[in-house]
Amino acid sequence: MYDYCLTSQLAQEIVDRTMNIIDCNINVMDENGCIIGSGDSNRLGEFHEGALLAIKQKRTVVIDEAMANHLHGVRPGINLPLYLNSKIVGVIGLTGEPTQIKQFGELVSMTAVMMLEQAEIYNHLNLNDRFKEEIILAYIDNGTIPDNITEWSKKLNINFSIPRVAFIIEVDSGQLGVNSAFSELQEIKKLIEYNNSDNLVAIQSLTEIICLSPALNKFNRWDIEEKKKKIFSLESDIQRLFKLQVKIALGNFLVVYSI
C-alpha cells in the first residue's frame, strides 16, 4: 500500500462535515502538526503543539486551560490521532471545554477516518485508471507490452488477446479551460467504457481520446457496417449529452482467412 498524504482540501471537507455533528470549532492537522483545515480560517497554517503531542505519544491528548497556556498555538479541547492503514496521517482537534466535548471525540474521529478511507480508495482507483491508460498508450505506440508490466495488465483486466480495431475521437473543446476539458474527456471515456466493458480507452491529449474496441461481433465476424453504426451512435450520444462537437475516425481491421 502506498503512503497516503492528507491534503488541505480533504482536511477542510472533514472539518465542514464534522462541524455538522458537533457545535464547536474543529481543526485538522497534518502529520507535522500544521493546521490545514479549520472552522476558523484565521488558524490555517498555524502550528499546533497539541497535535504534535498526539502524534508523538500516539494517543488522544486532552488540553485544559492551564495546559493550553503552556503550549504553542493551542486552545482548550481534545486532539485525536487519525489512523489510516495503522499509520497516523494527521490529527483532528475539537475546541472547547474538554469535559463537555470529550463524548463527541470518537464520533468525530470515526467520521474523519471514514472519509480518509473513502478518499484513499478513490485515489487508488484513479491511480489504477491512469496506469491502465499508460499501458494502453504504450501498446498503441509499440504494438506490444513490455514484459515487466505484463503482470500488471492482467491485474488491471486488460485483455490484449481480443482482436481489436482502433477509433479516435477528436473533441472540439472550444473555450473550455484545461480542467473543464479534462473533466469532459473523463466523462466521455466513462461513456465509451459503459457502452462496452471490453473497450480499452485512453485520453491521448486534451482534444483526443483513443479506443481499442473489440473488432468482431457476437457471431465472431468483422462487420464494418455494424461497427460504423455503433460509431455514429456514439458520436450522436456525445454531442447530445455533452454539447460538444466531435469527429470520430475508425481504423482498419485486417481480416485474415485461412485456406
mmCIF file of C-alpha atoms in Angstrom:
data_model
loop_
_atom_site.group_PDB
_atom_site.id
_atom_site.type_symbol
_atom_site.label_atom_id
_atom_site.label_comp_id
_atom_site.label_asym_id
_atom_site.label_seq_id
_atom_site.Cartn_x
_atom_site.Cartn_y
_atom_site.Cartn_z
ATOM 1 C CA MET A 1 0.000 0.000 0.000
ATOM 2 C CA TYR A 2 1.390 3.397 -0.956
ATOM 3 C CA ASP A 3 1.749 6.198 1.590
ATOM 4 C CA TYR A 4 -1.278 8.420 1.793
ATOM 5 C CA CYS A 5 -0.979 12.171 2.259
ATOM 6 C CA LEU A 6 -3.771 14.129 3.939
ATOM 7 C CA THR A 7 -4.471 17.120 1.677
ATOM 8 C CA SER A 8 -5.741 20.508 2.784
ATOM 9 C CA GLN A 9 -8.803 20.074 0.548
ATOM 10 C CA LEU A 10 -9.800 16.809 2.223
ATOM 11 C CA ALA A 11 -8.953 18.259 5.664
ATOM 12 C CA GLN A 12 -11.397 21.121 5.078
ATOM 13 C CA GLU A 13 -14.067 18.694 3.861
ATOM 14 C CA ILE A 14 -13.621 16.736 7.097
ATOM 15 C CA VAL A 15 -13.982 19.956 9.093
ATOM 16 C CA ASP A 16 -17.116 21.026 7.244
ATOM 17 C CA ARG A 17 -18.814 17.652 7.644
ATOM 18 C CA THR A 18 -17.867 17.031 11.264
ATOM 19 C CA MET A 19 -18.889 20.525 12.364
ATOM 20 C CA ASN A 20 -22.399 19.496 11.368
ATOM 21 C CA ILE A 21 -22.159 16.775 14.017
ATOM 22 C CA ILE A 22 -20.943 18.894 16.916
ATOM 23 C CA ASP A 23 -21.358 22.579 17.658
ATOM 24 C CA CYS A 24 -17.729 23.550 18.220
ATOM 25 C CA ASN A 25 -14.737 24.543 16.140
ATOM 26 C CA ILE A 26 -12.786 21.692 14.605
ATOM 27 C CA ASN A 27 -9.229 21.710 13.287
ATOM 28 C CA VAL A 28 -7.450 19.114 11.219
ATOM 29 C CA MET A 29 -3.665 18.998 11.414
ATOM 30 C CA ASP A 30 -1.220 17.188 9.153
ATOM 31 C CA GLU A 31 1.483 14.769 10.301
ATOM 32 C CA ASN A 32 3.707 17.727 11.213
ATOM 33 C CA GLY A 33 1.135 19.417 13.450
ATOM 34 C CA CYS A 34 0.266 22.171 10.978
ATOM 35 C CA ILE A 35 -3.414 23.209 10.798
ATOM 36 C CA ILE A 36 -4.576 22.506 7.237
ATOM 37 C CA GLY A 37 -8.340 22.545 7.823
ATOM 38 C CA SER A 38 -10.335 24.606 10.304
ATOM 39 C CA GLY A 39 -13.704 26.118 11.077
ATOM 40 C CA ASP A 40 -11.703 29.269 11.899
ATOM 41 C CA SER A 41 -9.900 30.305 8.720
ATOM 42 C CA ASN A 42 -7.572 32.555 10.738
ATOM 43 C CA ARG A 43 -5.938 29.454 12.219
ATOM 44 C CA LEU A 44 -4.978 27.874 8.894
ATOM 45 C CA GLY A 45 -1.246 27.411 8.585
ATOM 46 C CA GLU A 46 -0.618 27.690 12.343
ATOM 47 C CA PHE A 47 1.500 25.145 14.173
ATOM 48 C CA HIS A 48 -0.468 23.178 16.781
ATOM 49 C CA GLU A 49 1.733 21.782 19.540
ATOM 50 C CA GLY A 50 -1.122 19.731 20.990
ATOM 51 C CA ALA A 51 -1.443 17.860 17.684
ATOM 52 C CA LEU A 52 2.262 17.123 17.697
ATOM 53 C CA LEU A 53 1.908 15.638 21.191
ATOM 54 C CA ALA A 54 -0.933 13.404 19.963
ATOM 55 C CA ILE A 55 1.250 12.228 17.068
ATOM 56 C CA LYS A 56 4.375 11.566 19.133
ATOM 57 C CA GLN A 57 2.517 9.900 22.002
ATOM 58 C CA LYS A 58 0.071 8.093 19.680
ATOM 59 C CA ARG A 59 -2.889 8.862 21.907
ATOM 60 C CA THR A 60 -5.743 11.276 22.478
ATOM 61 C CA VAL A 61 -4.450 14.438 24.137
ATOM 62 C CA VAL A 62 -6.829 16.369 26.384
ATOM 63 C CA ILE A 63 -5.896 20.029 26.870
ATOM 64 C CA ASP A 64 -7.337 22.114 29.663
ATOM 65 C CA GLU A 65 -6.945 25.869 30.195
ATOM 66 C CA ALA A 66 -3.759 25.551 32.236
ATOM 67 C CA MET A 67 -2.095 23.247 29.697
ATOM 68 C CA ALA A 68 -3.165 25.458 26.788
ATOM 69 C CA ASN A 69 -1.247 28.379 28.325
ATOM 70 C CA HIS A 70 1.998 26.395 28.082
ATOM 71 C CA LEU A 71 1.641 25.088 24.527
ATOM 72 C CA HIS A 72 2.102 26.918 21.232
ATOM 73 C CA GLY A 73 -0.969 27.539 19.056
ATOM 74 C CA VAL A 74 -3.248 25.593 21.373
ATOM 75 C CA ARG A 75 -6.675 26.206 22.889
ATOM 76 C CA PRO A 76 -8.589 24.016 25.367
ATOM 77 C CA GLY A 77 -10.037 20.898 23.764
ATOM 78 C CA ILE A 78 -9.103 17.389 22.697
ATOM 79 C CA ASN A 79 -6.849 16.124 19.918
ATOM 80 C CA LEU A 80 -7.238 12.647 18.436
ATOM 81 C CA PRO A 81 -4.744 10.955 16.070
ATOM 82 C CA LEU A 82 -6.180 9.937 12.701
ATOM 83 C CA TYR A 83 -5.078 6.456 11.661
ATOM 84 C CA LEU A 84 -5.078 5.063 8.141
ATOM 85 C CA ASN A 85 -3.575 1.627 7.443
ATOM 86 C CA SER A 86 -2.205 1.620 11.021
ATOM 87 C CA LYS A 87 -0.295 4.838 10.352
ATOM 88 C CA ILE A 88 -1.015 8.283 11.820
ATOM 89 C CA VAL A 89 -1.704 10.630 8.895
ATOM 90 C CA GLY A 90 -2.929 13.606 10.919
ATOM 91 C CA VAL A 91 -4.851 14.792 13.955
ATOM 92 C CA ILE A 92 -8.380 16.074 14.444
ATOM 93 C CA GLY A 93 -8.914 18.603 17.221
ATOM 94 C CA LEU A 94 -12.130 19.746 18.879
ATOM 95 C CA THR A 95 -12.007 23.158 20.547
ATOM 96 C CA GLY A 96 -13.903 23.663 23.803
ATOM 97 C CA GLU A 97 -14.185 22.618 27.411
ATOM 98 C CA PRO A 98 -12.807 19.040 27.404
ATOM 99 C CA THR A 99 -15.419 17.656 29.798
ATOM 100 C CA GLN A 100 -18.215 18.909 27.526
ATOM 101 C CA ILE A 101 -16.855 17.751 24.166
ATOM 102 C CA LYS A 102 -14.933 14.585 25.055
ATOM 103 C CA GLN A 103 -18.025 12.443 24.453
ATOM 104 C CA PHE A 104 -18.110 13.580 20.813
ATOM 105 C CA GLY A 105 -14.430 12.910 20.133
ATOM 106 C CA GLU A 106 -14.690 9.295 18.995
ATOM 107 C CA LEU A 107 -17.721 10.026 16.808
ATOM 108 C CA VAL A 108 -15.934 12.884 15.054
ATOM 109 C CA SER A 109 -12.757 10.808 14.712
ATOM 110 C CA MET A 110 -14.674 7.863 13.209
ATOM 111 C CA THR A 111 -16.325 10.178 10.690
ATOM 112 C CA ALA A 112 -12.951 11.637 9.716
ATOM 113 C CA VAL A 113 -11.329 8.203 9.322
ATOM 114 C CA MET A 114 -14.241 7.014 7.186
ATOM 115 C CA MET A 115 -13.732 9.996 4.869
ATOM 116 C CA LEU A 116 -9.990 9.268 4.737
ATOM 117 C CA GLU A 117 -10.642 5.648 3.772
ATOM 118 C CA GLN A 118 -13.100 6.684 1.056
ATOM 119 C CA ALA A 119 -10.596 9.201 -0.323
ATOM 120 C CA GLU A 120 -7.824 6.596 -0.310
ATOM 121 C CA ILE A 121 -9.977 4.106 -2.227
ATOM 122 C CA TYR A 122 -10.937 6.772 -4.774
ATOM 123 C CA ASN A 123 -7.317 7.856 -5.143
ATOM 124 C CA HIS A 124 -6.202 4.249 -5.573
ATOM 125 C CA LEU A 125 -8.817 3.701 -8.274
ATOM 126 C CA ASN A 126 -7.637 6.845 -10.053
ATOM 127 C CA LEU A 127 -4.036 5.632 -9.931
ATOM 128 C CA ASN A 128 -5.058 2.288 -11.416
ATOM 129 C CA ASP A 129 -7.056 4.075 -14.095
ATOM 130 C CA ARG A 130 -4.109 6.288 -15.070
ATOM 131 C CA PHE A 131 -1.750 3.304 -15.082
ATOM 132 C CA LYS A 132 -4.190 1.412 -17.282
ATOM 133 C CA GLU A 133 -4.225 4.300 -19.765
ATOM 134 C CA GLU A 134 -0.415 4.366 -19.853
ATOM 135 C CA ILE A 135 -0.341 0.645 -20.666
ATOM 136 C CA ILE A 136 -2.907 1.115 -23.453
ATOM 137 C CA LEU A 137 -0.970 4.040 -24.957
ATOM 138 C CA ALA A 138 2.298 2.076 -24.740
ATOM 139 C CA TYR A 139 0.635 -0.813 -26.572
ATOM 140 C CA ILE A 140 -0.636 1.555 -29.284
ATOM 141 C CA ASP A 141 2.823 3.085 -29.733
ATOM 142 C CA ASN A 142 4.804 -0.162 -29.704
ATOM 143 C CA GLY A 143 2.315 -2.822 -30.727
ATOM 144 C CA THR A 144 3.350 -4.893 -27.730
ATOM 145 C CA ILE A 145 3.534 -4.783 -23.940
ATOM 146 C CA PRO A 146 6.919 -4.855 -22.162
ATOM 147 C CA ASP A 147 7.439 -7.995 -20.080
ATOM 148 C CA ASN A 148 7.849 -6.007 -16.866
ATOM 149 C CA ILE A 149 4.254 -4.746 -16.959
ATOM 150 C CA THR A 150 2.549 -7.799 -18.463
ATOM 151 C CA GLU A 151 1.547 -8.967 -14.993
ATOM 152 C CA TRP A 152 0.076 -5.539 -14.232
ATOM 153 C CA SER A 153 -2.002 -5.785 -17.412
ATOM 154 C CA LYS A 154 -3.573 -8.960 -16.051
ATOM 155 C CA LYS A 155 -4.240 -7.378 -12.645
ATOM 156 C CA LEU A 156 -5.980 -4.443 -14.327
ATOM 157 C CA ASN A 157 -8.045 -6.812 -16.526
ATOM 158 C CA ILE A 158 -6.549 -5.525 -19.768
ATOM 159 C CA ASN A 159 -7.100 -8.202 -22.399
ATOM 160 C CA PHE A 160 -4.928 -7.698 -25.469
ATOM 161 C CA SER A 161 -5.741 -11.140 -26.862
ATOM 162 C CA ILE A 162 -9.088 -9.935 -28.248
ATOM 163 C CA PRO A 163 -8.916 -8.852 -31.919
ATOM 164 C CA ARG A 164 -9.383 -5.083 -31.858
ATOM 165 C CA VAL A 165 -9.908 -2.115 -34.099
ATOM 166 C CA ALA A 166 -8.948 1.420 -33.138
ATOM 167 C CA PHE A 167 -11.040 4.535 -33.345
ATOM 168 C CA ILE A 168 -10.044 8.062 -32.409
ATOM 169 C CA ILE A 169 -12.389 10.721 -31.072
ATOM 170 C CA GLU A 170 -11.361 14.298 -31.712
ATOM 171 C CA VAL A 171 -13.142 16.723 -29.406
ATOM 172 C CA ASP A 172 -13.662 20.408 -30.136
ATOM 173 C CA SER A 173 -13.433 21.700 -26.563
ATOM 174 C CA GLY A 174 -13.846 25.306 -27.702
ATOM 175 C CA GLN A 175 -13.235 27.816 -24.934
ATOM 176 C CA LEU A 176 -13.132 25.237 -22.122
ATOM 177 C CA GLY A 177 -10.246 25.609 -19.688
ATOM 178 C CA VAL A 178 -7.779 22.779 -19.116
ATOM 179 C CA ASN A 179 -9.596 21.401 -16.059
ATOM 180 C CA SER A 180 -13.026 21.609 -17.708
ATOM 181 C CA ALA A 181 -11.766 19.983 -20.899
ATOM 182 C CA PHE A 182 -10.126 17.121 -18.984
ATOM 183 C CA SER A 183 -13.284 16.596 -16.928
ATOM 184 C CA GLU A 184 -15.367 16.372 -20.121
ATOM 185 C CA LEU A 185 -12.938 13.869 -21.630
ATOM 186 C CA GLN A 186 -13.123 11.732 -18.484
ATOM 187 C CA GLU A 187 -16.919 11.629 -18.745
ATOM 188 C CA ILE A 188 -16.757 10.712 -22.439
ATOM 189 C CA LYS A 189 -14.255 7.979 -21.568
ATOM 190 C CA LYS A 190 -16.696 6.568 -18.985
ATOM 191 C CA LEU A 191 -19.472 6.573 -21.594
ATOM 192 C CA ILE A 192 -17.343 4.583 -24.057
ATOM 193 C CA GLU A 193 -16.426 2.068 -21.353
ATOM 194 C CA TYR A 194 -20.067 1.828 -20.277
ATOM 195 C CA ASN A 195 -21.149 1.047 -23.844
ATOM 196 C CA ASN A 196 -18.773 -1.912 -23.909
ATOM 197 C CA SER A 197 -16.753 -3.015 -20.878
ATOM 198 C CA ASP A 198 -14.217 -4.645 -23.226
ATOM 199 C CA ASN A 199 -13.312 -1.273 -24.762
ATOM 200 C CA LEU A 200 -9.792 -0.128 -23.899
ATOM 201 C CA VAL A 201 -9.910 3.659 -23.703
ATOM 202 C CA ALA A 202 -7.169 6.221 -23.107
ATOM 203 C CA ILE A 203 -7.080 10.017 -23.170
ATOM 204 C CA GLN A 204 -4.253 10.899 -25.524
ATOM 205 C CA SER A 205 -4.455 14.706 -25.265
ATOM 206 C CA LEU A 206 -6.896 17.438 -24.224
ATOM 207 C CA THR A 207 -8.651 17.050 -27.578
ATOM 208 C CA GLU A 208 -8.229 13.359 -28.361
ATOM 209 C CA ILE A 209 -9.413 10.017 -26.997
ATOM 210 C CA ILE A 210 -8.347 6.711 -28.479
ATOM 211 C CA CYS A 211 -10.206 3.442 -28.095
ATOM 212 C CA LEU A 212 -9.251 -0.129 -28.914
ATOM 213 C CA SER A 213 -12.626 -1.744 -29.451
ATOM 214 C CA PRO A 214 -13.350 -5.456 -29.949
ATOM 215 C CA ALA A 215 -13.421 -5.907 -33.705
ATOM 216 C CA LEU A 216 -15.599 -8.996 -34.005
ATOM 217 C CA ASN A 217 -19.333 -9.090 -33.360
ATOM 218 C CA LYS A 218 -21.258 -11.711 -31.386
ATOM 219 C CA PHE A 219 -21.046 -14.045 -34.387
ATOM 220 C CA ASN A 220 -17.242 -13.725 -34.289
ATOM 221 C CA ARG A 221 -17.235 -11.838 -37.578
ATOM 222 C CA TRP A 222 -15.887 -8.469 -38.675
ATOM 223 C CA ASP A 223 -18.804 -6.353 -39.920
ATOM 224 C CA ILE A 224 -17.639 -2.864 -40.850
ATOM 225 C CA GLU A 225 -21.167 -1.534 -41.437
ATOM 226 C CA GLU A 226 -22.289 -2.692 -37.997
ATOM 227 C CA LYS A 227 -19.221 -1.075 -36.449
ATOM 228 C CA LYS A 228 -19.880 2.193 -38.307
ATOM 229 C CA LYS A 229 -23.440 2.284 -36.965
ATOM 230 C CA LYS A 230 -22.127 1.956 -33.417
ATOM 231 C CA ILE A 231 -19.603 4.733 -34.054
ATOM 232 C CA PHE A 232 -22.305 7.043 -35.434
ATOM 233 C CA SER A 233 -24.494 6.259 -32.418
ATOM 234 C CA LEU A 234 -21.628 7.065 -30.039
ATOM 235 C CA GLU A 235 -20.929 10.328 -31.849
ATOM 236 C CA SER A 236 -24.585 11.306 -31.533
ATOM 237 C CA ASP A 237 -24.652 10.420 -27.814
ATOM 238 C CA ILE A 238 -21.557 12.521 -27.087
ATOM 239 C CA GLN A 239 -22.953 15.538 -28.911
ATOM 240 C CA ARG A 240 -26.324 15.187 -27.186
ATOM 241 C CA LEU A 241 -25.042 14.538 -23.654
ATOM 242 C CA PHE A 242 -22.016 16.836 -23.558
ATOM 243 C CA LYS A 243 -22.963 19.507 -26.109
ATOM 244 C CA LEU A 244 -19.557 19.095 -27.743
ATOM 245 C CA GLN A 245 -18.671 18.750 -31.388
ATOM 246 C CA VAL A 246 -16.688 15.596 -32.100
ATOM 247 C CA LYS A 247 -15.204 13.752 -35.047
ATOM 248 C CA ILE A 248 -14.589 10.015 -34.908
ATOM 249 C CA ALA A 249 -12.135 8.209 -37.189
ATOM 250 C CA LEU A 250 -12.400 4.420 -37.459
ATOM 251 C CA GLY A 251 -9.273 2.435 -38.219
ATOM 252 C CA ASN A 252 -8.861 -0.580 -40.488
ATOM 253 C CA PHE A 253 -9.194 -4.158 -39.358
ATOM 254 C CA LEU A 254 -7.283 -6.738 -41.362
ATOM 255 C CA VAL A 255 -9.221 -9.980 -41.690
ATOM 256 C CA VAL A 256 -7.010 -12.991 -42.288
ATOM 257 C CA TYR A 257 -8.723 -16.064 -43.705
ATOM 258 C CA SER A 258 -7.070 -19.467 -43.512
ATOM 259 C CA ILE A 259 -7.286 -21.652 -46.598
#
